[in-house]
PDB file of C-alpha atoms in Angstrom:
ATOM      1  CA  MET A  25       0.003  -0.034   0.020  1.00 44.00           C
ATOM      2  CA  GLY A  26       2.909   2.248  -0.502  1.00 38.00           C
ATOM      3  CA  GLU A  27       5.298   4.105   1.830  1.00 36.00           C
ATOM      4  CA  GLY A  28       4.239   4.658   5.395  1.00 40.00           C
ATOM      5  CA  ASP A  29       2.145   1.568   5.660  1.00 47.00           C
ATOM      6  CA  ASN A  30       3.988   0.256   8.740  1.00 58.00           C
ATOM      7  CA  GLU A  31       3.510   3.710  10.266  1.00 63.00           C
ATOM      8  CA  GLN A  32      -0.281   3.327  10.174  1.00 63.00           C
ATOM      9  CA  GLY A  33      -0.005   0.065  12.130  1.00 64.00           C
ATOM     10  CA  TYR A  34       2.335   1.755  14.655  1.00 70.00           C
ATOM     11  CA  HIS A  35      -0.188   4.592  15.103  1.00 70.00           C
ATOM     12  CA  PHE A  36      -3.020   2.132  15.789  1.00 77.00           C
ATOM     13  CA  ASN A  37      -0.989   0.179  18.338  1.00 78.00           C
ATOM     14  CA  VAL A  38      -0.283   3.435  20.284  1.00 79.00           C
ATOM     15  CA  MET A  39      -3.980   4.313  20.042  1.00 75.00           C
ATOM     16  CA  ARG A  40      -4.984   0.934  21.456  1.00 78.00           C
ATOM     17  CA  ARG A  41      -2.732   1.572  24.455  1.00 82.00           C
ATOM     18  CA  ALA A  42      -4.145   5.037  24.782  1.00 79.00           C
ATOM     19  CA  ILE A  43      -7.731   3.704  24.854  1.00 75.00           C
ATOM     20  CA  ALA A  44      -6.811   1.421  27.763  1.00 79.00           C
ATOM     21  CA  VAL A  45      -5.300   4.308  29.684  1.00 82.00           C
ATOM     22  CA  ILE A  46      -8.312   6.521  28.900  1.00 76.00           C
ATOM     23  CA  ASP A  47     -10.803   3.788  29.972  1.00 73.00           C
ATOM     24  CA  GLU A  48      -8.975   3.189  33.244  1.00 76.00           C
ATOM     25  CA  HIS A  49      -8.965   6.908  33.952  1.00 76.00           C
ATOM     26  CA  GLN A  50     -12.690   7.216  33.122  1.00 67.00           C
ATOM     27  CA  GLN A  51     -13.581   4.282  35.438  1.00 65.00           C
ATOM     28  CA  ASP A  52     -11.896   6.140  38.284  1.00 62.00           C
ATOM     29  CA  GLY A  53     -14.166   9.132  37.548  1.00 61.00           C
ATOM     30  CA  GLY A  54     -11.410  11.283  36.013  1.00 63.00           C
ATOM     31  CA  GLU A  55     -11.804  14.094  33.531  1.00 70.00           C
ATOM     32  CA  THR A  56     -10.035  14.358  30.193  1.00 75.00           C
ATOM     33  CA  LEU A  57      -6.392  13.471  30.528  1.00 81.00           C
ATOM     34  CA  SER A  58      -3.914  16.155  29.688  1.00 86.00           C
ATOM     35  CA  LEU A  59      -1.572  15.820  26.734  1.00 86.00           C
ATOM     36  CA  GLU A  60       1.373  15.506  29.125  1.00 91.00           C
ATOM     37  CA  ALA A  61      -0.321  12.690  31.154  1.00 88.00           C
ATOM     38  CA  LEU A  62      -1.212  10.662  28.075  1.00 86.00           C
ATOM     39  CA  ALA A  63       2.186  11.124  26.498  1.00 87.00           C
ATOM     40  CA  ALA A  64       3.839   9.966  29.764  1.00 90.00           C
ATOM     41  CA  ALA A  65       1.647   6.876  29.798  1.00 88.00           C
ATOM     42  CA  MET A  66       2.746   6.105  26.284  1.00 85.00           C
ATOM     43  CA  GLU A  67       6.367   6.796  27.218  1.00 88.00           C
ATOM     44  CA  MET A  68       6.583   9.568  24.622  1.00 88.00           C
ATOM     45  CA  SER A  69       7.286  13.192  24.618  1.00 91.00           C
ATOM     46  CA  PRO A  70       4.211  15.401  24.488  1.00 89.00           C
ATOM     47  CA  ALA A  71       5.340  16.930  21.119  1.00 89.00           C
ATOM     48  CA  HIS A  72       5.838  13.522  19.524  1.00 87.00           C
ATOM     49  CA  PHE A  73       2.527  12.134  20.836  1.00 85.00           C
ATOM     50  CA  GLN A  74       0.654  15.183  19.506  1.00 83.00           C
ATOM     51  CA  ARG A  75       2.251  14.846  16.095  1.00 82.00           C
ATOM     52  CA  LEU A  76       1.469  11.075  15.994  1.00 80.00           C
ATOM     53  CA  PHE A  77      -2.191  11.566  16.779  1.00 75.00           C
ATOM     54  CA  SER A  78      -2.633  14.474  14.436  1.00 74.00           C
ATOM     55  CA  ARG A  79      -1.046  12.501  11.532  1.00 74.00           C
ATOM     56  CA  TRP A  80      -3.244   9.431  12.277  1.00 73.00           C
ATOM     57  CA  VAL A  81      -6.693  11.111  12.686  1.00 65.00           C
ATOM     58  CA  GLY A  82      -6.217  14.751  12.033  1.00 65.00           C
ATOM     59  CA  VAL A  83      -7.083  16.030  15.558  1.00 68.00           C
ATOM     60  CA  SER A  84      -5.364  16.458  18.858  1.00 73.00           C
ATOM     61  CA  PRO A  85      -5.329  13.688  21.549  1.00 74.00           C
ATOM     62  CA  LYS A  86      -7.517  15.937  23.775  1.00 73.00           C
ATOM     63  CA  ARG A  87     -10.254  16.162  21.172  1.00 72.00           C
ATOM     64  CA  TYR A  88      -9.888  12.458  20.202  1.00 71.00           C
ATOM     65  CA  GLN A  89     -10.669  11.551  23.853  1.00 72.00           C
ATOM     66  CA  GLN A  90     -14.049  13.217  23.530  1.00 70.00           C
ATOM     67  CA  TYR A  91     -14.918  10.704  20.865  1.00 68.00           C
ATOM     68  CA  LEU A  92     -13.630   7.797  22.866  1.00 66.00           C
ATOM     69  CA  ARG A  93     -15.501   8.641  26.056  1.00 62.00           C
ATOM     70  CA  LEU A  94     -18.048   6.003  26.888  1.00 54.00           C
ATOM     71  CA  GLY A  95     -20.919   8.528  26.615  1.00 59.00           C
ATOM     72  CA  HIS A  96     -20.042   9.501  23.052  1.00 59.00           C
ATOM     73  CA  ALA A  97     -21.923   6.606  21.489  1.00 60.00           C
ATOM     74  CA  LYS A  98     -25.145   7.715  23.257  1.00 61.00           C
ATOM     75  CA  ALA A  99     -24.651  11.261  21.950  1.00 64.00           C
ATOM     76  CA  LEU A 100     -24.269   9.888  18.434  1.00 62.00           C
ATOM     77  CA  LEU A 101     -27.403   7.829  18.899  1.00 60.00           C
ATOM     78  CA  ARG A 102     -29.368  10.770  20.107  1.00 65.00           C
ATOM     79  CA  ASP A 103     -28.537  12.679  16.870  1.00 62.00           C
ATOM     80  CA  ARG A 104     -28.403   9.582  14.781  1.00 58.00           C
ATOM     81  CA  PHE A 105     -29.043   9.148  11.106  1.00 52.00           C
ATOM     82  CA  THR A 106     -32.237   7.112  10.570  1.00 51.00           C
ATOM     83  CA  THR A 107     -31.922   4.482   7.935  1.00 45.00           C
ATOM     84  CA  LEU A 108     -35.619   4.930   7.106  1.00 44.00           C
ATOM     85  CA  ASP A 109     -34.755   8.403   5.818  1.00 43.00           C
ATOM     86  CA  THR A 110     -33.904   7.238   2.315  1.00 35.00           C
ATOM     87  CA  ALA A 111     -33.759  10.807   0.923  1.00 30.00           C
ATOM     88  CA  HIS A 112     -30.155  11.035   2.115  1.00 37.00           C
ATOM     89  CA  ALA A 113     -29.355   7.338   1.661  1.00 37.00           C
ATOM     90  CA  VAL A 114     -27.069   5.702  -0.848  1.00 34.00           C
ATOM     91  CA  GLY A 115     -29.209   4.287  -3.644  1.00 35.00           C
ATOM     92  CA  MET A 116     -29.563   0.501  -3.787  1.00 35.00           C
ATOM     93  CA  SER A 117     -28.955   0.338  -7.482  1.00 39.00           C
ATOM     94  CA  GLY A 118     -25.543  -1.258  -7.081  1.00 43.00           C
ATOM     95  CA  SER A 119     -23.454   1.896  -6.858  1.00 44.00           C
ATOM     96  CA  GLY A 120     -23.047   4.750  -4.466  1.00 49.00           C
ATOM     97  CA  ARG A 121     -20.649   7.475  -3.187  1.00 49.00           C
ATOM     98  CA  LEU A 122     -19.158   7.172   0.232  1.00 48.00           C
ATOM     99  CA  HIS A 123     -16.949  10.155   1.075  1.00 49.00           C
ATOM    100  CA  ASP A 124     -14.815  10.533  -2.072  1.00 57.00           C
ATOM    101  CA  LEU A 125     -14.930   6.824  -2.695  1.00 68.00           C
ATOM    102  CA  PHE A 126     -17.086   5.517  -5.551  1.00 77.00           C
ATOM    103  CA  LEU A 127     -18.359   2.022  -4.679  1.00 79.00           C
ATOM    104  CA  ARG A 128     -19.786  -0.555  -6.999  1.00 84.00           C
ATOM    105  CA  TRP A 129     -21.159  -3.818  -5.698  1.00 84.00           C
ATOM    106  CA  GLU A 130     -22.647  -7.033  -6.953  1.00 85.00           C
ATOM    107  CA  ALA A 131     -24.360  -9.698  -4.893  1.00 84.00           C
ATOM    108  CA  MET A 132     -23.933 -13.329  -5.384  1.00 79.00           C
ATOM    109  CA  SER A 133     -27.057 -15.203  -6.371  1.00 77.00           C
ATOM    110  CA  PRO A 134     -28.719 -17.511  -3.740  1.00 75.00           C
ATOM    111  CA  GLY A 135     -27.726 -20.561  -5.778  1.00 77.00           C
ATOM    112  CA  GLU A 136     -24.102 -19.473  -5.837  1.00 78.00           C
ATOM    113  CA  TYR A 137     -24.180 -18.792  -2.102  1.00 80.00           C
ATOM    114  CA  ALA A 138     -25.593 -22.288  -1.447  1.00 83.00           C
ATOM    115  CA  ARG A 139     -22.535 -23.848  -3.070  1.00 88.00           C
ATOM    116  CA  HIS A 140     -20.271 -22.429  -0.254  1.00 88.00           C
ATOM    117  CA  GLY A 141     -17.796 -20.856  -2.683  1.00 88.00           C
ATOM    118  CA  ALA A 142     -17.446 -23.842  -4.993  1.00 92.00           C
ATOM    119  CA  GLY A 143     -15.935 -22.633  -8.328  1.00 91.00           C
ATOM    120  CA  LEU A 144     -14.742 -19.372  -6.812  1.00 91.00           C
ATOM    121  CA  VAL A 145     -11.150 -18.217  -6.803  1.00 95.00           C
ATOM    122  CA  ILE A 146     -10.562 -15.959  -3.843  1.00 96.00           C
ATOM    123  CA  MET A 147      -7.384 -13.892  -3.676  1.00 98.00           C
ATOM    124  CA  TRP A 148      -6.054 -12.785  -0.322  1.00 98.00           C
ATOM    125  CA  GLY A 149      -3.378 -10.606   1.177  1.00 98.00           C
ATOM    126  CA  TRP A 150      -2.327  -8.778   4.338  1.00 97.00           C
ATOM    127  CA  PHE A 151      -2.275  -4.959   4.490  1.00 95.00           C
ATOM    128  CA  ASP A 152      -1.588  -2.260   7.000  1.00 91.00           C
ATOM    129  CA  SER A 153      -4.504  -0.083   7.934  1.00 91.00           C
ATOM    130  CA  PRO A 154      -5.448   2.709  10.341  1.00 87.00           C
ATOM    131  CA  PHE A 155      -6.876  -0.100  12.566  1.00 91.00           C
ATOM    132  CA  GLY A 156      -3.931  -2.473  12.543  1.00 89.00           C
ATOM    133  CA  PRO A 157      -3.222  -5.477  10.229  1.00 93.00           C
ATOM    134  CA  ALA A 158      -6.107  -6.067   7.734  1.00 96.00           C
ATOM    135  CA  LEU A 159      -6.736  -9.286   5.900  1.00 98.00           C
ATOM    136  CA  ALA A 160      -8.352  -8.599   2.479  1.00 98.00           C
ATOM    137  CA  MET A 161      -9.965 -11.141   0.241  1.00 97.00           C
ATOM    138  CA  GLY A 162     -11.509 -10.679  -3.207  1.00 96.00           C
ATOM    139  CA  THR A 163     -12.766 -12.256  -6.396  1.00 95.00           C
ATOM    140  CA  ASP A 164     -12.532 -11.058  -9.942  1.00 93.00           C
ATOM    141  CA  LYS A 165     -15.660  -8.986  -9.149  1.00 92.00           C
ATOM    142  CA  GLY A 166     -14.380  -7.114  -6.125  1.00 94.00           C
ATOM    143  CA  LEU A 167     -13.554  -7.293  -2.453  1.00 95.00           C
ATOM    144  CA  CYS A 168     -15.439 -10.009  -0.593  1.00 95.00           C
ATOM    145  CA  GLY A 169     -13.710 -10.019   2.782  1.00 96.00           C
ATOM    146  CA  LEU A 170     -11.914  -7.501   5.050  1.00 97.00           C
ATOM    147  CA  ALA A 171     -10.938  -8.488   8.597  1.00 97.00           C
ATOM    148  CA  PHE A 172      -8.883  -6.863  11.359  1.00 96.00           C
ATOM    149  CA  SER A 173      -6.608  -8.976  13.440  1.00 94.00           C
ATOM    150  CA  ALA A 174      -5.328  -6.509  16.105  1.00 90.00           C
ATOM    151  CA  GLU A 175      -7.549  -8.143  18.786  1.00 91.00           C
ATOM    152  CA  THR A 176      -8.192 -11.673  17.427  1.00 92.00           C
ATOM    153  CA  GLY A 177      -4.737 -12.465  15.944  1.00 94.00           C
ATOM    154  CA  PRO A 178      -3.982 -13.304  12.319  1.00 95.00           C
ATOM    155  CA  GLU A 179      -4.674 -17.041  12.441  1.00 97.00           C
ATOM    156  CA  ALA A 180      -8.192 -16.490  13.803  1.00 96.00           C
ATOM    157  CA  ALA A 181      -8.933 -13.791  11.163  1.00 96.00           C
ATOM    158  CA  MET A 182      -7.744 -16.113   8.392  1.00 97.00           C
ATOM    159  CA  ALA A 183      -9.711 -19.094   9.625  1.00 97.00           C
ATOM    160  CA  ASP A 184     -12.839 -16.962  10.041  1.00 95.00           C
ATOM    161  CA  LEU A 185     -12.878 -15.678   6.470  1.00 95.00           C
ATOM    162  CA  ARG A 186     -11.826 -18.873   4.825  1.00 96.00           C
ATOM    163  CA  GLY A 187     -14.489 -20.786   6.829  1.00 94.00           C
ATOM    164  CA  ARG A 188     -17.219 -18.668   5.224  1.00 91.00           C
ATOM    165  CA  TRP A 189     -16.499 -20.023   1.726  1.00 92.00           C
ATOM    166  CA  PRO A 190     -15.030 -23.560   2.491  1.00 94.00           C
ATOM    167  CA  GLU A 191     -15.221 -24.821  -1.094  1.00 95.00           C
ATOM    168  CA  ALA A 192     -13.470 -21.859  -2.696  1.00 95.00           C
ATOM    169  CA  GLU A 193      -9.907 -21.923  -4.021  1.00 97.00           C
ATOM    170  CA  PHE A 194      -7.769 -19.426  -2.060  1.00 98.00           C
ATOM    171  CA  VAL A 195      -4.729 -17.799  -3.756  1.00 98.00           C
ATOM    172  CA  GLU A 196      -2.316 -15.349  -2.093  1.00 98.00           C
ATOM    173  CA  ASP A 197      -2.139 -12.333  -4.336  1.00 98.00           C
ATOM    174  CA  PRO A 198      -1.832  -9.043  -2.469  1.00 97.00           C
ATOM    175  CA  ALA A 199      -0.727  -7.157  -5.583  1.00 97.00           C
ATOM    176  CA  ALA A 200      -4.085  -7.808  -7.313  1.00 96.00           C
ATOM    177  CA  LEU A 201      -6.005  -6.529  -4.270  1.00 96.00           C
ATOM    178  CA  ALA A 202      -3.839  -3.528  -3.407  1.00 95.00           C
ATOM    179  CA  PRO A 203      -5.596  -0.968  -5.605  1.00 93.00           C
ATOM    180  CA  LEU A 204      -9.009  -1.910  -4.156  1.00 93.00           C
ATOM    181  CA  VAL A 205      -7.707  -1.873  -0.545  1.00 94.00           C
ATOM    182  CA  THR A 206      -5.884   1.448  -0.970  1.00 92.00           C
ATOM    183  CA  ALA A 207      -9.100   3.051  -2.263  1.00 92.00           C
ATOM    184  CA  VAL A 208     -10.978   1.741   0.747  1.00 92.00           C
ATOM    185  CA  PHE A 209      -8.626   3.131   3.392  1.00 89.00           C
ATOM    186  CA  GLU A 210      -7.868   6.369   1.620  1.00 84.00           C
ATOM    187  CA  GLN A 211     -11.681   6.785   0.902  1.00 80.00           C
ATOM    188  CA  ARG A 212     -11.124   7.994  -2.616  1.00 82.00           C
ATOM    189  CA  GLY A 213     -11.004   6.658  -6.097  1.00 82.00           C
ATOM    190  CA  GLU A 214     -13.143   3.588  -6.973  1.00 83.00           C
ATOM    191  CA  THR A 215     -13.497   0.156  -5.601  1.00 87.00           C
ATOM    192  CA  ALA A 216     -15.686  -2.916  -6.201  1.00 90.00           C
ATOM    193  CA  LEU A 217     -17.493  -5.035  -3.641  1.00 91.00           C
ATOM    194  CA  HIS A 218     -18.604  -8.669  -4.177  1.00 92.00           C
ATOM    195  CA  MET A 219     -21.270  -9.450  -1.553  1.00 88.00           C
ATOM    196  CA  ILE A 220     -21.299 -13.173  -0.728  1.00 86.00           C
ATOM    197  CA  GLY A 221     -24.135 -13.936   1.668  1.00 87.00           C
ATOM    198  CA  SER A 222     -27.691 -15.038   2.109  1.00 87.00           C
ATOM    199  CA  PRO A 223     -30.524 -12.808   0.726  1.00 88.00           C
ATOM    200  CA  LEU A 224     -31.285 -11.510   4.268  1.00 92.00           C
ATOM    201  CA  GLN A 225     -27.606 -10.791   4.950  1.00 92.00           C
ATOM    202  CA  ILE A 226     -27.209  -8.855   1.745  1.00 90.00           C
ATOM    203  CA  LYS A 227     -30.323  -6.767   2.510  1.00 91.00           C
ATOM    204  CA  VAL A 228     -28.837  -5.926   5.937  1.00 94.00           C
ATOM    205  CA  TRP A 229     -25.388  -5.114   4.506  1.00 93.00           C
ATOM    206  CA  GLU A 230     -26.964  -2.815   1.919  1.00 90.00           C
ATOM    207  CA  ALA A 231     -28.827  -0.987   4.757  1.00 91.00           C
ATOM    208  CA  LEU A 232     -25.528  -0.486   6.556  1.00 92.00           C
ATOM    209  CA  LEU A 233     -24.129   1.154   3.516  1.00 88.00           C
ATOM    210  CA  ARG A 234     -26.754   3.844   3.874  1.00 86.00           C
ATOM    211  CA  ILE A 235     -25.430   5.072   7.182  1.00 87.00           C
ATOM    212  CA  PRO A 236     -23.154   8.093   6.680  1.00 83.00           C
ATOM    213  CA  SER A 237     -19.707   8.186   8.155  1.00 81.00           C
ATOM    214  CA  GLY A 238     -19.556   9.737  11.589  1.00 80.00           C
ATOM    215  CA  GLN A 239     -23.173   8.780  12.327  1.00 84.00           C
ATOM    216  CA  VAL A 240     -24.874   5.603  13.684  1.00 87.00           C
ATOM    217  CA  SER A 241     -28.106   3.652  13.641  1.00 90.00           C
ATOM    218  CA  THR A 242     -29.625   0.878  15.741  1.00 91.00           C
ATOM    219  CA  TYR A 243     -30.321  -2.744  15.013  1.00 92.00           C
ATOM    220  CA  SER A 244     -34.068  -2.137  15.305  1.00 93.00           C
ATOM    221  CA  GLU A 245     -33.978   0.744  12.795  1.00 92.00           C
ATOM    222  CA  ILE A 246     -32.018  -1.381  10.363  1.00 94.00           C
ATOM    223  CA  ALA A 247     -34.621  -4.079  10.712  1.00 95.00           C
ATOM    224  CA  GLN A 248     -37.403  -1.628   9.970  1.00 93.00           C
ATOM    225  CA  SER A 249     -35.531  -0.214   6.972  1.00 92.00           C
ATOM    226  CA  ILE A 250     -35.519  -3.621   5.244  1.00 93.00           C
ATOM    227  CA  GLY A 251     -39.185  -4.263   6.026  1.00 93.00           C
ATOM    228  CA  LEU A 252     -38.581  -6.747   8.867  1.00 94.00           C
ATOM    229  CA  PRO A 253     -39.297  -4.846  12.033  1.00 94.00           C
ATOM    230  CA  ARG A 254     -39.668  -8.004  14.151  1.00 94.00           C
ATOM    231  CA  ALA A 255     -36.414  -9.580  12.933  1.00 95.00           C
ATOM    232  CA  VAL A 256     -34.093  -7.522  15.169  1.00 94.00           C
ATOM    233  CA  ARG A 257     -32.176 -10.539  16.424  1.00 94.00           C
ATOM    234  CA  ALA A 258     -31.724 -11.932  12.904  1.00 96.00           C
ATOM    235  CA  VAL A 259     -30.538  -8.504  11.766  1.00 95.00           C
ATOM    236  CA  GLY A 260     -28.019  -8.382  14.609  1.00 93.00           C
ATOM    237  CA  THR A 261     -26.679 -11.770  13.494  1.00 94.00           C
ATOM    238  CA  ALA A 262     -26.421 -10.566   9.909  1.00 95.00           C
ATOM    239  CA  VAL A 263     -24.546  -7.457  10.998  1.00 95.00           C
ATOM    240  CA  GLY A 264     -22.123  -9.674  12.907  1.00 93.00           C
ATOM    241  CA  ARG A 265     -21.607 -11.822   9.831  1.00 93.00           C
ATOM    242  CA  ASN A 266     -20.544  -8.995   7.631  1.00 94.00           C
ATOM    243  CA  PRO A 267     -17.406 -10.145   5.923  1.00 94.00           C
ATOM    244  CA  VAL A 268     -16.224  -6.760   4.622  1.00 95.00           C
ATOM    245  CA  SER A 269     -15.742  -4.733   7.817  1.00 95.00           C
ATOM    246  CA  TRP A 270     -15.132  -0.987   7.666  1.00 95.00           C
ATOM    247  CA  LEU A 271     -16.302  -0.804   3.953  1.00 92.00           C
ATOM    248  CA  ILE A 272     -19.651  -2.217   4.915  1.00 93.00           C
ATOM    249  CA  PRO A 273     -19.888  -0.223   8.163  1.00 93.00           C
ATOM    250  CA  CYS A 274     -21.227  -2.702  10.721  1.00 94.00           C
ATOM    251  CA  HIS A 275     -19.383  -0.664  13.387  1.00 94.00           C
ATOM    252  CA  ARG A 276     -22.081   2.029  12.970  1.00 93.00           C
ATOM    253  CA  ALA A 277     -24.811  -0.281  14.339  1.00 92.00           C
ATOM    254  CA  LEU A 278     -25.539   0.223  18.112  1.00 88.00           C
ATOM    255  CA  ARG A 279     -27.983  -1.039  20.640  1.00 85.00           C
ATOM    256  CA  LYS A 280     -31.087   1.031  21.181  1.00 81.00           C
ATOM    257  CA  SER A 281     -29.686   1.957  24.672  1.00 77.00           C
ATOM    258  CA  GLY A 282     -26.623   3.547  23.052  1.00 74.00           C
ATOM    259  CA  GLY A 283     -24.389   0.670  24.060  1.00 78.00           C
ATOM    260  CA  LEU A 284     -21.771  -0.365  21.529  1.00 81.00           C
ATOM    261  CA  GLY A 285     -22.840  -3.976  21.427  1.00 81.00           C
ATOM    262  CA  GLY A 286     -20.273  -6.449  20.229  1.00 84.00           C
ATOM    263  CA  TYR A 287     -17.974  -6.363  17.277  1.00 90.00           C
ATOM    264  CA  HIS A 288     -16.699  -9.337  15.400  1.00 92.00           C
ATOM    265  CA  TRP A 289     -13.097  -8.060  15.417  1.00 94.00           C
ATOM    266  CA  GLY A 290     -13.090  -6.749  18.904  1.00 92.00           C
ATOM    267  CA  VAL A 291     -14.886  -3.857  20.640  1.00 88.00           C
ATOM    268  CA  PRO A 292     -11.656  -1.739  20.901  1.00 86.00           C
ATOM    269  CA  VAL A 293     -11.521  -1.743  17.105  1.00 90.00           C
ATOM    270  CA  LYS A 294     -15.148  -0.676  16.878  1.00 91.00           C
ATOM    271  CA  ARG A 295     -14.558   2.142  19.289  1.00 85.00           C
ATOM    272  CA  ALA A 296     -11.511   3.268  17.302  1.00 85.00           C
ATOM    273  CA  MET A 297     -13.395   3.255  14.042  1.00 89.00           C
ATOM    274  CA  LEU A 298     -16.294   5.337  15.441  1.00 87.00           C
ATOM    275  CA  ALA A 299     -13.948   7.824  17.051  1.00 83.00           C
ATOM    276  CA  TYR A 300     -11.820   7.999  13.932  1.00 84.00           C
ATOM    277  CA  GLU A 301     -14.858   8.735  11.722  1.00 85.00           C
ATOM    278  CA  ALA A 302     -16.339  11.264  14.214  1.00 81.00           C
ATOM    279  CA  ALA A 303     -12.999  13.084  14.295  1.00 78.00           C
ATOM    280  CA  ARG A 304     -12.677  13.109  10.516  1.00 75.00           C
ATOM    281  CA  ALA A 305     -16.265  14.232  10.102  1.00 72.00           C
ATOM    282  CA  GLU A 306     -15.705  17.158  12.446  1.00 66.00           C
ATOM    283  CA  GLU A 307     -12.404  18.052  10.793  1.00 60.00           C
ATOM    284  CA  GLY A 308     -14.098  18.086   7.387  1.00 52.00           C
ATOM    285  CA  SER A 309     -16.941  20.278   8.721  1.00 52.00           C
ATOM    286  CA  GLU A 310     -14.466  22.818  10.119  1.00 51.00           C
ATOM    287  CA  ARG A 311     -12.652  22.904   6.813  1.00 52.00           C
ATOM    288  CA  ARG A 312     -15.857  23.588   4.948  1.00 46.00           C
ATOM    289  CA  GLU A 313     -16.901  26.298   7.360  1.00 49.00           C
ATOM    290  CA  GLY A 314     -13.467  27.908   7.065  1.00 53.00           C
ATOM    291  CA  ALA A 315     -13.772  27.909   3.300  1.00 50.00           C
ATOM    292  CA  VAL A 316     -17.206  29.537   3.410  1.00 46.00           C
ATOM    293  CA  ALA A 317     -15.988  32.215   5.875  1.00 53.00           C
ATOM    294  CA  GLY A 318     -13.009  32.973   3.691  1.00 56.00           C
ATOM    295  CA  SER A 319     -15.009  33.264   0.457  1.00 52.00           C
TER     296      SER A 319
END
């Protein structure tokens, strides 16, 4: 993925440690930690720690803490995007725009899905990402899998994705996947998605694609949006079975109470993703406001 890839993983490892420090401090009833206190906990100078965070997410450690605080998810939910509001949703025609990323997708037919991947050649490769090591998988039609191993470990991530399509042929080919993966994490350009799942799962995953970055929805709202208001439990299961994490944003689905719920690749990764998106969304809003003020 080009120069600086290992740097992304380093940033995420530091961020994981910072989350643990922030959580421990919050549980003790503490307020926002100072830059100096966080830097000391990370065994870094304040200046280096500030630069690292700003390069990773575009905001200061102090502001980033606001997005990591346990109450932030409830605030997001209070002002949430409703998936029933289709006027602002990505169209379900098989293409849509997410940030500056143009996404095309194609769903596997039910008959193909029932064959458990027989006849499919699935390429795979490991990449660095803002959320630690990422395992990508794809067919000639687009990405079909994206897993994060920072919490689960690489062996578990590989076994998980391979187990979804046990009859497929798997070929290591990171070079073929690199352009697609780069577009996903840089959120620009064009990438393709090959949805391999049951009809219900694909409906749920398409609903997730409607939730804008920096916002959230609930499992019950997602169930309503696909016309199955009583199937909240089944919807939750389908969210958890999403094979293309981050791109299909299952991390934006919360419990009605505002609780984070679970996350297939570890709740710390989910929290990092939500905080990362919230920070980026605010940064973009401030840039737009500055441009308007200066015009």
